[in-house]
Amino acid sequence: MQYFTEAPVSLKADMQDEIIEIKLWGLYLLSTRASIYNEILEASLDHGPVEKNPQKPGRITFRFKVKEWESKIKKLLYLHRIPVIVTSNVSYYPASFTRQPQMVA
């Protein structure tokens, strides 16, 4: 049986602009000797965690491009056995597309 490990080119083009959001426990990042936290900060879209949720202390949310997640971050977290929850996989649209037109008087 033949397995395909590559996604179709059209799917890869669509994945370039998608954003993935993950949640993990901050304790795991601080307790490891490696500089995992710094690598995650550099790779995240916001260059840091997204706004903290006061209802769930200790949880940290990060956003990444799917390409960065698949190539680097997912492997890094798996290598260091850090549990992660993928909370969303949303499409990214340029700001010009999402802005509402302004009325000129």
PDB file of C-alpha atoms in Angstrom, residues 2 4 8-9 19-20 22 31 34 36 59-62 65 77 83 87 91 93 97 101 103:
ATOM      1  CA  GLN A   2       1.301   3.431  -0.904  1.00  0.00           C
ATOM      2  CA  PHE A   4       1.072   9.967   0.594  1.00  0.00           C
ATOM      3  CA  PRO A   8      -1.631  18.597  -2.852  1.00  0.00           C
ATOM      4  CA  VAL A   9      -0.162  21.847  -4.149  1.00  0.00           C
ATOM      5  CA  ILE A  19      -3.615  30.389  11.558  1.00  0.00           C
ATOM      6  CA  ILE A  20      -3.631  27.755  14.260  1.00  0.00           C
ATOM      7  CA  ILE A  22      -2.950  26.351  20.711  1.00  0.00           C
ATOM      8  CA  SER A  31      10.277  23.571  33.829  1.00  0.00           C
ATOM      9  CA  ALA A  34      15.828  23.969  26.788  1.00  0.00           C
ATOM     10  CA  ILE A  36      11.477  26.159  24.318  1.00  0.00           C
ATOM     11  CA  ARG A  59      -2.904  28.176  30.532  1.00  0.00           C
ATOM     12  CA  ILE A  60      -1.118  30.073  27.789  1.00  0.00           C
ATOM     13  CA  THR A  61      -2.499  30.616  24.289  1.00  0.00           C
ATOM     14  CA  PHE A  62      -0.318  31.120  21.221  1.00  0.00           C
ATOM     15  CA  LYS A  65       0.864  30.116  10.927  1.00  0.00           C
ATOM     16  CA  LEU A  77       6.503  20.227  21.763  1.00  0.00           C
ATOM     17  CA  PRO A  83       0.814  18.412  26.063  1.00  0.00           C
ATOM     18  CA  THR A  87      -8.242  25.169  19.928  1.00  0.00           C
ATOM     19  CA  SER A  91      -8.316  31.301   8.023  1.00  0.00           C
ATOM     20  CA  TYR A  93      -7.467  37.322   5.786  1.00  0.00           C
ATOM     21  CA  PHE A  97     -10.221  42.455   3.224  1.00  0.00           C
ATOM     22  CA  PRO A 101     -15.418  50.802   4.326  1.00  0.00           C
ATOM     23  CA  MET A 103     -18.232  56.669   5.148  1.00  0.00           C
TER      24      MET A 103
END
